[in-house]
Coordinates of C-alpha atoms in Angstrom, one line a residue:
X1392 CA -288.1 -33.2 59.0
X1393 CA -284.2 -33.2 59.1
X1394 CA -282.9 -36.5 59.3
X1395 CA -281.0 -36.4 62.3
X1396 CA -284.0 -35.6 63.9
X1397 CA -286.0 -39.0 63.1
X1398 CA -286.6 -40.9 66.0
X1399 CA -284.9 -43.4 64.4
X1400 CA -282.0 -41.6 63.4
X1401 CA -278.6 -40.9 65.9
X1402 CA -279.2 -41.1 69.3
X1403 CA -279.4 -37.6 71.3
X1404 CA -277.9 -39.0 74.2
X1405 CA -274.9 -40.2 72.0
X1406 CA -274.4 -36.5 70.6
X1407 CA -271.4 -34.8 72.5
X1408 CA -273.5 -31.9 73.3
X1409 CA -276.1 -33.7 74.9
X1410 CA -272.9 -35.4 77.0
X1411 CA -272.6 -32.6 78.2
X1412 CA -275.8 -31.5 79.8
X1413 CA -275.8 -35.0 80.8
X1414 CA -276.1 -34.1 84.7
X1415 CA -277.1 -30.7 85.1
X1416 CA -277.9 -29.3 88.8
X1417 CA -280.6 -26.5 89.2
X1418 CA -281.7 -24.6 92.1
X1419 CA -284.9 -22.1 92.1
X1420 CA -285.2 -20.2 95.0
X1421 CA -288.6 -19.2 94.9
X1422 CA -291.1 -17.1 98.0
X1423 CA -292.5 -20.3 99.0
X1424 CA -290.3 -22.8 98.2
X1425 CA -286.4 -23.6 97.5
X1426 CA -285.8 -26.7 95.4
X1427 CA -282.8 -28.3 94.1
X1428 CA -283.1 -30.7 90.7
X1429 CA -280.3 -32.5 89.6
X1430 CA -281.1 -33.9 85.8
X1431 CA -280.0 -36.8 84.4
X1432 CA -279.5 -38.9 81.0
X1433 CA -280.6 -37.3 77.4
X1434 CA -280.5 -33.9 77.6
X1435 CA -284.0 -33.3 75.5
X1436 CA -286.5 -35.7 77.8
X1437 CA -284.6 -35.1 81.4
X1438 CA -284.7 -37.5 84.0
X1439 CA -284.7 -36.2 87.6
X1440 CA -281.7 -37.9 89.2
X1441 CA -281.7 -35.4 92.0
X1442 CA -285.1 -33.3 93.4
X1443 CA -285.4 -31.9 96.7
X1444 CA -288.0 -29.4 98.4
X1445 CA -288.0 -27.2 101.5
X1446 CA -291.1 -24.8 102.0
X1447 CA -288.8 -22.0 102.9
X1448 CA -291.6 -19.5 103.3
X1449 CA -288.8 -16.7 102.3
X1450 CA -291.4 -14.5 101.0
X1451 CA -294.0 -14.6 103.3
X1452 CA -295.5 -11.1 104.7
X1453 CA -292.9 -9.4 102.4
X1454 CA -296.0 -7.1 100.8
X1455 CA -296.4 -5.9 104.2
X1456 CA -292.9 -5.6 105.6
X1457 CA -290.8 -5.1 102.3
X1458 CA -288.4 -7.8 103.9
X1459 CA -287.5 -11.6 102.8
X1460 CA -289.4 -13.9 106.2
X1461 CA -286.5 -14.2 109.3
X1462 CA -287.2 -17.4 109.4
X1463 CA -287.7 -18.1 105.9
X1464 CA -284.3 -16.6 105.5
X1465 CA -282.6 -19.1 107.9
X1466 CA -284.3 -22.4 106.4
X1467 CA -283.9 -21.3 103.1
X1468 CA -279.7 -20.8 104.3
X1469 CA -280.0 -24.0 105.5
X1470 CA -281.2 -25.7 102.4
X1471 CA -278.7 -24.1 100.4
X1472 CA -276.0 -24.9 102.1
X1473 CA -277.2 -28.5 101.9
X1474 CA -277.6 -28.3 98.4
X1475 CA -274.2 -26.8 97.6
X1476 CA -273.0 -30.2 100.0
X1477 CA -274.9 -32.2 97.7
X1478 CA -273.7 -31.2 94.7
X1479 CA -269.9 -31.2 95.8
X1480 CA -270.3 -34.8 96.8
X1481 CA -272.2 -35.4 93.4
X1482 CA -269.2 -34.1 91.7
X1483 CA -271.6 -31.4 89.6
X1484 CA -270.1 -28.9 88.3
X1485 CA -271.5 -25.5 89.7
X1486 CA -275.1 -25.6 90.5
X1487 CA -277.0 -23.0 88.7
X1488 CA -279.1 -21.2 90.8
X1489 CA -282.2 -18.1 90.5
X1490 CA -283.8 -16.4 92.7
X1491 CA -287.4 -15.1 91.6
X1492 CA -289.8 -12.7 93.3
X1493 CA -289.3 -12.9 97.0
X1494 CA -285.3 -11.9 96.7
X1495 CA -285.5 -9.7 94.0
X1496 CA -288.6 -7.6 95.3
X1497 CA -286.8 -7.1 99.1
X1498 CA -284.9 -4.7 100.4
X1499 CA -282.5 -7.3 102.1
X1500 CA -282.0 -9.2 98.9
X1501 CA -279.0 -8.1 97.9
X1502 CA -277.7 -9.0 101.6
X1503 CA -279.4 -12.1 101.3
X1504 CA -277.9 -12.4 97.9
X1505 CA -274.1 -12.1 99.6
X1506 CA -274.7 -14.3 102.4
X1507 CA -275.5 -17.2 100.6
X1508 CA -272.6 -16.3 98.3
X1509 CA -270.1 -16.0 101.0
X1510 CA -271.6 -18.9 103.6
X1511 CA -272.1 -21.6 100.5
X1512 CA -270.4 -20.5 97.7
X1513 CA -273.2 -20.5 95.4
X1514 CA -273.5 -17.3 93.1
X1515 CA -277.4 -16.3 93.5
X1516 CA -278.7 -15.1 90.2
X1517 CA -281.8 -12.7 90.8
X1518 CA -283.9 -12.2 87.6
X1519 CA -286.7 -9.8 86.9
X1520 CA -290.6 -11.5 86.1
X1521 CA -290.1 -11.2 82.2
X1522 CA -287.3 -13.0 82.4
X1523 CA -288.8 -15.6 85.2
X1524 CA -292.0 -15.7 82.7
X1525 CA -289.8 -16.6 79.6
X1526 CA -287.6 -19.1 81.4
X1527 CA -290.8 -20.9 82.4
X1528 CA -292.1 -20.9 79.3
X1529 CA -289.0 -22.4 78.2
X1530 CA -290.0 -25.3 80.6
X1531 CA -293.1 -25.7 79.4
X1532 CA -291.4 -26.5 75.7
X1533 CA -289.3 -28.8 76.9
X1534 CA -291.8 -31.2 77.9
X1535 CA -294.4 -29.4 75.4
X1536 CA -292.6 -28.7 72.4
X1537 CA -296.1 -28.0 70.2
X1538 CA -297.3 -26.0 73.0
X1539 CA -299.5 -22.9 71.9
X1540 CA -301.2 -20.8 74.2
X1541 CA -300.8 -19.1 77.7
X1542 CA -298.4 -20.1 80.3
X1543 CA -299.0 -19.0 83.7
X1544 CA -296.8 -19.3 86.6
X1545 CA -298.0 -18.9 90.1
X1546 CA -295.5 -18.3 93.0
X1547 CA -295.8 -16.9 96.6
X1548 CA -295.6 -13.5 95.6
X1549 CA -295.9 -12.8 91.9
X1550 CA -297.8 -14.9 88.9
X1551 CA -295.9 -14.9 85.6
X1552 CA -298.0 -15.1 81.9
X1553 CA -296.5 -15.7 78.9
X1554 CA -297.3 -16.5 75.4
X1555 CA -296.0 -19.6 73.7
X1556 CA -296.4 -21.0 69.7
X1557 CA -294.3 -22.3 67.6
X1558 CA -291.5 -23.1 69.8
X1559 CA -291.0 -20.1 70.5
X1560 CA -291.8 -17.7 73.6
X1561 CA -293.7 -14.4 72.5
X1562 CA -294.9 -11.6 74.8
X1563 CA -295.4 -12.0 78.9
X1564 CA -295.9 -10.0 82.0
X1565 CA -294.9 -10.3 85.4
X1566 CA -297.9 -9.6 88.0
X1567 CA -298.3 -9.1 91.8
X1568 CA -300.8 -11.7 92.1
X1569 CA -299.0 -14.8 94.4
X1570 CA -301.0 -15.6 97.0
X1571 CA -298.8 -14.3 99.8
X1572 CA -299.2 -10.6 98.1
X1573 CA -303.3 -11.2 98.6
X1574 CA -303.3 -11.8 102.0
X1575 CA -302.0 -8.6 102.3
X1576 CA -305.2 -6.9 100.5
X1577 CA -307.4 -5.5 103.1
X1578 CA -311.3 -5.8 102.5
X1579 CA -312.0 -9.9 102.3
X1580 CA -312.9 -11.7 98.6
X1581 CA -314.8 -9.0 97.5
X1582 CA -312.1 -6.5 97.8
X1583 CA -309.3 -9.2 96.4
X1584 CA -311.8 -9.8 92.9
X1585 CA -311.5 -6.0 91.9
X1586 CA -307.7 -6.1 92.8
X1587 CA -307.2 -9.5 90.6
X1588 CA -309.7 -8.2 88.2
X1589 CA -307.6 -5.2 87.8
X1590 CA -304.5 -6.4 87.2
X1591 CA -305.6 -9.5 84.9
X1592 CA -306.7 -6.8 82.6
X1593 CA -303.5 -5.2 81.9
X1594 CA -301.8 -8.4 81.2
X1595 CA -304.9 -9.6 79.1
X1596 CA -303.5 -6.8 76.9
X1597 CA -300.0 -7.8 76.9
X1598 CA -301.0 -11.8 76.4
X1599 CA -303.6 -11.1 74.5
X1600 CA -305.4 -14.8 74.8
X1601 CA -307.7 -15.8 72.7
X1602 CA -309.6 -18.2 73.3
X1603 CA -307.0 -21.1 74.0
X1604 CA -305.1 -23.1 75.7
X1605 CA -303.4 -22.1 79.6
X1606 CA -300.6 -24.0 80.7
X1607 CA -300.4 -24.0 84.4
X1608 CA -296.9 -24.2 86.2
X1609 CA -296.8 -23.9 89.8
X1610 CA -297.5 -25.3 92.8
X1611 CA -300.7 -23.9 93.6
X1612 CA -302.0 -25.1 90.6
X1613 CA -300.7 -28.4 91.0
X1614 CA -302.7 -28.7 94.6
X1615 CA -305.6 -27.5 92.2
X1616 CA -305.0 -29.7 89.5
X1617 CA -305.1 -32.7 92.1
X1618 CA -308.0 -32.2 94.1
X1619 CA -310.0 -31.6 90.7
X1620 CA -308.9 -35.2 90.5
X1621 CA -310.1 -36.1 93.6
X1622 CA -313.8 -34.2 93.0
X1623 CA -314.3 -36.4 89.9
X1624 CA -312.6 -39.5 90.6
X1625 CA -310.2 -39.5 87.8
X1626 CA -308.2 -42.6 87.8
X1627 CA -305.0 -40.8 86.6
X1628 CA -303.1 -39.0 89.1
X1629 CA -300.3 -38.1 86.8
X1630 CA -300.4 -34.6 86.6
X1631 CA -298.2 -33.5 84.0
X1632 CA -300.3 -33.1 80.9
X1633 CA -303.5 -33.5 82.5
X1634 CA -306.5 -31.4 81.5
X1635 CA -309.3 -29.5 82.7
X1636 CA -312.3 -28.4 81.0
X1637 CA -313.5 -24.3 82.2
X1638 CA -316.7 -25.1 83.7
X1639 CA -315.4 -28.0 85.9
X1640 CA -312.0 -25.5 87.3
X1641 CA -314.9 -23.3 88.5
X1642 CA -316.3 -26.0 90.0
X1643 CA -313.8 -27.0 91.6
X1644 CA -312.6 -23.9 93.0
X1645 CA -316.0 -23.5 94.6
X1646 CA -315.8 -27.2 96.2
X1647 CA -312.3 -25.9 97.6
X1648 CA -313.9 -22.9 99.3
X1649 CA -316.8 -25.0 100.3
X1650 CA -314.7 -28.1 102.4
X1651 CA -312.3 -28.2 104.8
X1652 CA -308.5 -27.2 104.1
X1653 CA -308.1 -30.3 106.3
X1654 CA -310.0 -32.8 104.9
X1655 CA -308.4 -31.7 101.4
X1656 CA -305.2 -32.0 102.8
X1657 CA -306.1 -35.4 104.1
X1658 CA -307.0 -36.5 100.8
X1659 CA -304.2 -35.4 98.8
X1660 CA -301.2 -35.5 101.2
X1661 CA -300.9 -31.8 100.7
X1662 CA -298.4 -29.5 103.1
X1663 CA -300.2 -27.0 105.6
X1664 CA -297.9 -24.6 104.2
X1665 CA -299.2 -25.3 100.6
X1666 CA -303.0 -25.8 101.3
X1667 CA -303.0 -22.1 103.1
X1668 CA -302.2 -20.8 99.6
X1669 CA -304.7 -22.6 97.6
X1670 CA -308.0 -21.0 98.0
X1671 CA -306.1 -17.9 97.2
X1672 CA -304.6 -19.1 94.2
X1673 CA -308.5 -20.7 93.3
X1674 CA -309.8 -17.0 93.2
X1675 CA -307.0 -16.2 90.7
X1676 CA -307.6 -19.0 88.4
X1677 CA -311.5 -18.5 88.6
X1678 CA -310.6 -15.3 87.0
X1679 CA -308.4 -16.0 84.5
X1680 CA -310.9 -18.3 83.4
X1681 CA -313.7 -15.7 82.9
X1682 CA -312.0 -13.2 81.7
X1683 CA -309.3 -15.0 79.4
X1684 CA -312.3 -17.6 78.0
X1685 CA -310.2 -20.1 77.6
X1686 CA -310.8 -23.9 76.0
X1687 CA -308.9 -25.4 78.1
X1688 CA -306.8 -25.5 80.8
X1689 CA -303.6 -27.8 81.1
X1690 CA -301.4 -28.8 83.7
X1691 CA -297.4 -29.0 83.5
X1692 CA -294.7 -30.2 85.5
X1693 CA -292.3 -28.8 83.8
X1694 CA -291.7 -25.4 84.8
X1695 CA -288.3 -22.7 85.8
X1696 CA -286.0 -25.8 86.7
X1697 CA -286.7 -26.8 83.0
X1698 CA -286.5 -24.0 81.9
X1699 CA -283.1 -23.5 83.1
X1700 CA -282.1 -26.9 81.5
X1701 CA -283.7 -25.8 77.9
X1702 CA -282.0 -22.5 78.0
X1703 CA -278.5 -24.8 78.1
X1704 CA -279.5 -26.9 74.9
X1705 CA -278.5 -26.0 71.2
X1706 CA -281.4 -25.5 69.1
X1707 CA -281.4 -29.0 67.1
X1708 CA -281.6 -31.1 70.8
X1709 CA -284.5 -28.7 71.3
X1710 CA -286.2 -29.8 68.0
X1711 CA -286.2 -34.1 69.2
X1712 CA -289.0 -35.4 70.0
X1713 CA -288.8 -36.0 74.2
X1714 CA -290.9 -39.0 74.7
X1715 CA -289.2 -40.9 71.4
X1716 CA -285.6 -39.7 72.7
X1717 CA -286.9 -41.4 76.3
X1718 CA -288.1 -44.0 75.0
X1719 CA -284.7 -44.5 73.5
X1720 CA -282.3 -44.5 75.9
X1721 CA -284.6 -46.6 78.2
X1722 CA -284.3 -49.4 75.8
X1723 CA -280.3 -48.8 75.4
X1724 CA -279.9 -49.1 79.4
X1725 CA -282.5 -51.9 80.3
X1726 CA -283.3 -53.8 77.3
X1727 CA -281.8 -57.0 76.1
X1728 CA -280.5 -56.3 72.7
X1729 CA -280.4 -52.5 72.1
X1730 CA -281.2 -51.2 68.8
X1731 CA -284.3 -54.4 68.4
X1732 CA -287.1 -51.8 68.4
X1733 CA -286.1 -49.5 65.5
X1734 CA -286.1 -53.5 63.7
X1735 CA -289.3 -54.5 65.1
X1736 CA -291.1 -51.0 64.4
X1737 CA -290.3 -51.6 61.2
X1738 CA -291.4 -55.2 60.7
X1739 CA -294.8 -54.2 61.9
X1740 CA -294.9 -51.1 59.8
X1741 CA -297.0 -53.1 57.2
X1742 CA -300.1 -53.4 59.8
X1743 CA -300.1 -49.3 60.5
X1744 CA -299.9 -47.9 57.4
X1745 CA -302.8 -45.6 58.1
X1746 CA -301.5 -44.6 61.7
X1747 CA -301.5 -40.4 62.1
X1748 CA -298.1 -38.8 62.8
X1749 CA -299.2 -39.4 67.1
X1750 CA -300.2 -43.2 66.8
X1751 CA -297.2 -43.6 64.8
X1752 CA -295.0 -41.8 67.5
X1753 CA -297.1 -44.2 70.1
X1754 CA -296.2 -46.9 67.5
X1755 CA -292.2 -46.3 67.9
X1756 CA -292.5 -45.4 71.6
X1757 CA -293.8 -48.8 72.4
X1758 CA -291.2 -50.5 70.1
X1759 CA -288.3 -49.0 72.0
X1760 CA -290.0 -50.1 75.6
X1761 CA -291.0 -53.5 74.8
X1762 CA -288.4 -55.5 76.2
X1763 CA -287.5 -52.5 79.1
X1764 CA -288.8 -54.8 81.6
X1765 CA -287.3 -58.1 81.2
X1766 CA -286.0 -57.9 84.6
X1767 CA -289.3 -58.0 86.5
X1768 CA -291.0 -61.4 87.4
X1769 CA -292.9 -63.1 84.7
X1770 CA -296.1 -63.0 87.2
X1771 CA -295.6 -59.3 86.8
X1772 CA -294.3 -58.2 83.9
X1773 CA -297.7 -56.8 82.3
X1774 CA -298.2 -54.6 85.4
X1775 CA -294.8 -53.1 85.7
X1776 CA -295.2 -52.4 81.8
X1777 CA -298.5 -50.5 82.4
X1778 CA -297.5 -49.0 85.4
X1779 CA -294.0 -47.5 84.2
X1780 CA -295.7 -46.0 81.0
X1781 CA -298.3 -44.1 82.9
X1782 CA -296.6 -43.4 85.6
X1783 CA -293.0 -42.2 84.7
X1784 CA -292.0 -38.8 84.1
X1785 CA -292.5 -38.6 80.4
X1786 CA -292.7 -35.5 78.2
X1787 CA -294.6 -34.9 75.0
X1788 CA -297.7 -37.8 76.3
X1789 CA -300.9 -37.0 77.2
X1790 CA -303.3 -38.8 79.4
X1791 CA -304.6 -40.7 76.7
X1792 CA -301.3 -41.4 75.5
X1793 CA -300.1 -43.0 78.4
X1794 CA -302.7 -45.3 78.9
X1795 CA -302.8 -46.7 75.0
X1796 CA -298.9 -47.1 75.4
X1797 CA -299.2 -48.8 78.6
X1798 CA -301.9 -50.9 77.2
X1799 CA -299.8 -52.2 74.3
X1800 CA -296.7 -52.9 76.2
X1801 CA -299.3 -54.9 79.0
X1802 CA -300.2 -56.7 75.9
X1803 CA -297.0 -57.6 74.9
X1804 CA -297.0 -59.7 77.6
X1805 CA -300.4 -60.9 78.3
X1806 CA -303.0 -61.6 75.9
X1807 CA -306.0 -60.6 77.8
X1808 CA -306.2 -57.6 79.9
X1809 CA -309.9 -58.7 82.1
X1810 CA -310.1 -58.5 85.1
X1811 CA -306.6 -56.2 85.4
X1812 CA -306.4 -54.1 88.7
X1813 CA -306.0 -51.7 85.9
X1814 CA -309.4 -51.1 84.0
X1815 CA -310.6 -47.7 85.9
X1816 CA -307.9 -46.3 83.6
X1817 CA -308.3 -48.3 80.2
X1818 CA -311.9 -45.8 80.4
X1819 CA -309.7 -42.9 79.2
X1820 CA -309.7 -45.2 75.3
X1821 CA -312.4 -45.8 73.8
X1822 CA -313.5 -49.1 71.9
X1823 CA -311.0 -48.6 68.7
X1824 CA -308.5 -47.0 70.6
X1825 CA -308.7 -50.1 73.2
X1826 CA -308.5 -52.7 70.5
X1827 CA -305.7 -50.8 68.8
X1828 CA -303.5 -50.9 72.0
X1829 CA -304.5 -54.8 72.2
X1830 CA -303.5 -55.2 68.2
X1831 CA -300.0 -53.1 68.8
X1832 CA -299.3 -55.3 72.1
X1833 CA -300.1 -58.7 70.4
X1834 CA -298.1 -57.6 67.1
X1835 CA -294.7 -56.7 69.6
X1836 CA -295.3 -60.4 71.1
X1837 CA -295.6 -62.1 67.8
X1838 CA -292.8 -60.1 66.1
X1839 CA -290.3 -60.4 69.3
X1840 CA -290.2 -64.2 68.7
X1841 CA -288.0 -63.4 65.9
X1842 CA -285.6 -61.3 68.4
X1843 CA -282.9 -63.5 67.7
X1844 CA -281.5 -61.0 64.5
X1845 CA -283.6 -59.0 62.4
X1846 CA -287.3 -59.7 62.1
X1847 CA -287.2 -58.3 58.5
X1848 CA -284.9 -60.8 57.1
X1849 CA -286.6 -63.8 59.1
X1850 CA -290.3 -62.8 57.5
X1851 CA -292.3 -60.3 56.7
X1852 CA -296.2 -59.4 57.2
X1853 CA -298.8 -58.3 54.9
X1854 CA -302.3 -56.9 55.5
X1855 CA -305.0 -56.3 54.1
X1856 CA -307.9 -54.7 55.9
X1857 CA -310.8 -54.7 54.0
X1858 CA -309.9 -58.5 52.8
X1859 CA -309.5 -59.0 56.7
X1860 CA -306.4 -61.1 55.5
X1861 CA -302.9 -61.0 57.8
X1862 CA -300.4 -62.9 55.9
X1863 CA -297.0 -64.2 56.9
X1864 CA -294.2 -64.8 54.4
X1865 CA -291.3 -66.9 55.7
X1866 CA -288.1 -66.7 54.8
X1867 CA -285.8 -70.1 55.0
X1868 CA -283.8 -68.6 57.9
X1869 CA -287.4 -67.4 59.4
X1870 CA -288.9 -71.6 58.8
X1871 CA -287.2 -72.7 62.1
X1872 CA -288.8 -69.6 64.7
X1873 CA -292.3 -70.4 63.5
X1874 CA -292.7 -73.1 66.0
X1875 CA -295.2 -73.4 68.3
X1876 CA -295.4 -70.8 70.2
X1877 CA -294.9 -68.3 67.7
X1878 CA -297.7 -69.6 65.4
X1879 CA -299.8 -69.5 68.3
X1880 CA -298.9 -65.7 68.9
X1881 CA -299.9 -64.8 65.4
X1882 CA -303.3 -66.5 65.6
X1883 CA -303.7 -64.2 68.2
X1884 CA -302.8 -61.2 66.6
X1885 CA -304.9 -62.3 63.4
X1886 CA -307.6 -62.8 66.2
X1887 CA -307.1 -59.0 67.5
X1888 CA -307.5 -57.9 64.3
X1889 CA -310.7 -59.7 63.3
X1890 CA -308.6 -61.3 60.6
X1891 CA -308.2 -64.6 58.4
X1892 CA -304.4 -65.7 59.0
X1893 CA -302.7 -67.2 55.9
X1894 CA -298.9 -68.6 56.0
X1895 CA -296.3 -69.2 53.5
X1896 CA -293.1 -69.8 52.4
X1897 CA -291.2 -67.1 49.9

């Protein structure tokens, strides 16, 4: 790897380039929705400063009339002419803003297309489904950058497949198969399977999947995605990056069609306007799943919006890693002393010499966020750790992920983690990846007790694991921190790590 692109090499958000993407405003005017996203901070893991829905409905009944919705033509207007407001008093420059399906498939498009030019002053950008497809896939790299598979995108009126690998975006189809287009097909479910079987067979042969991953963007999917949450009880309800096994989509998608849209709704704080389009959506997945025979199906935030961002990035941002480059400028806005976690990563280097390229990457990560949260209570402190690794928008992390990283950082505050309101999700680790978390958080509250300068020239740490033997070498400068506290910290890390603790003086 490049050296500039080492987590611990110069900071993306200090590179001019990424300066300048460093509040970027995005608006995808989709057939269901119109949403305005204004990002924020280092270019290559976004933060949303800005994100705003309205469930314009603009391409509702548009298979049957071959005209954008009145009345999703006036809210969706309205929201622009909000957004465009918003922006100005932002002080953004010019919003960037796409129009997919509904708009580019109606006959009043193009009028639509000049009215919200001339009554908001926002240039409308129409683009065809390959290019919708590819754009989307660029999404799905930014948070994904080892993403290989299928991504699909489901919208109100079209559903967008496209192969990913490498980094790179490969072949992809367009395809009239968004939910408002199948309430149009006459003849009930049995009728709407031969249509959806149909068409997923022609862009089987432009996608060609075999036998991998799908990467699901949309909505739709996302309502899916969270009631097959609700159906097993999964303690996570993070749903970028969370993962669904074949046979249990199929399950769910029956469950769907078997409760009450109501009830579902209840349970999940879905929209009425959303929900209507779910079963729909369920038939086209059940499909896909069939026919594609996938391994497994993953979920993605990330989608267009991304996309849009990605497409504005020079290729080496594209190449960081995002959750080390978050991780980053977290700790240089709300740590202490910026720049202490490249210091204590590498004064604890000694007890993860084994660690695989992700638990390394996990390793860093937690570093960086150690001392994010100095701010909170005391009382606290653990929790808000826990909660703002598994619960912040972070690319390039996995369920699993989230939880070990939130684990360490709770132990960098707390020795114990019983009885934490937390423990339905430590069951995503198991046993070695529990006490690993436990030895990374106790190792970050040992070393941060030498916090004061560089832990490296205060002492340095040796071990050895089939000995079972952590050893501490002190240097003079180092004599005068290994007071009480800190010797009982490392008992306690020696104690994680079913070791014998030895101390001396170089």
């Amino acid at each position: 790897m490049i050296d500039d692109f080492e987590p611990f090499g110069r900071p993306l958000f200090e590179d001019p380039s990424a300066r300048a993407l460093s509040r970027v405003g995005v608006v995808d005017v989709g057939s269901n929705s119109v949403r305005m996203v204004v990002f924020d901070g280092a270019a290559r893991s976004p933060a949303y400063f800005y994100n705003e829905k309205v469930m314009a409905g603009l391409g509702k009944g548009l298979a049957q009339t071959g005209r954008l919705n009145p009345e999703g033509r006036i809210r969706a207007l309205a929201a622009l002419r909000r957004f465009a407001a918003l922006a100005d008093g932002m002080g953004i420059a010019p919003l960037t803003v796409v129009a997919t399906a509904a708009v580019r498939e109606a006959e009043d498009g193009p009028e639509f297309q000049a009215e919200v030019e001339r009554e908001t002053g926002l240039r409308l950008f129409v683009i065809d489904g390959q290019e919708e497809a590819r754009l989307t896939a660029q999404g799905v790299l930014l948070g994904w950058p080892d993403a290989s598979g299928i991504v699909c995108d489901i919208g109100g009126n079209s559903m967008e497949l496209a192969r990913i690998g490498k980094g790179k975006v490969g072949d992809r189809i367009s395809t009239p198969l968004g939910p408002f287009r199948l309430q149009q097909v006459e003849g009930g479910p049995e009728q709407r399977a031969k249509v959806i079987e149909r068409i997923l067979r022609k862009a089987r042969d432009i996608v060609k999947p075999e036998g991998e991953r799908l990467y699901l963007v949309g909505g739709s999917w996302r309502v899916i995605a969270r009631l097959d949450m609700e159906r097993r009880g999964y303690p996570l309800t993070v749903l970028h990056e969370y993962r669904m096994e074949p046979a249990a989509v199929l399950e769910t998608v029956d469950w769907i069609r078997r409760n009450d849209p109501a009830t579902l709704r209840s349970r999940t704080g879905t929209s009425a306007e959303r929900m209507e389009l779910v079963p729909l959506a369920g038939e086209v997945l059940s499909a896909m799943v069939q026919m594609f025979r996938l391994r497994e199906i993953d979920v993605s935030s990330y989608g267009i919006r991304e996309g849009l961002l990605y497409e504005q990035m020079p290729q080496r941002l594209r190449e960081r890693d995002p959750l080390i480059e978050a991780a980053r400028q977290m700790e240089a806005t709300q740590s202490r002393m910026p720049g202490f976690g490249k210091k204590l990563f590498t004064f604890l280097l000694p007890l993860f010499k084994d660690a695989d390229m992700e638990r390394s990457r996990l390793i860093k990560a937690a570093c960086l966020l150690h001392d994010t949260t100095w701010r909170s209570h005391p009382d606290y402190r653990a929790e808000v750790c826990f909660e703002n690794a598994t619960r912040a928008n972070l690319g390039g992390l996995d369920h699993p992920g989230r939880v070990f990283l939130g684990l360490s950082l709770l132990h960098r505050y707390k020795n114990s983690r019983s009885g934490s309101r937390f423990e339905a999700l430590f069951r995503l680790l198991n046993e070695d990846e529990l006490r690993q978390a436990e030895v990374l958080g106790k190792a970050m509250r040992f070393g941060a007790m030498f916090a004061l300068g560089d832990p490296n020239e205060a002492a340095a740490l040796r071990w050895q694991p089939k000995k079972k033997l952590l050893e501490l070498t002190l240097q003079p400068r180092g004599e005068a921190l290994f007071a009480e506290v800190a010797q009982a910290r490392f008992k306690s890390l020696a104690n994680a790590l079913g070791a014998t603790a030895t101390v001396r003086s170089a």
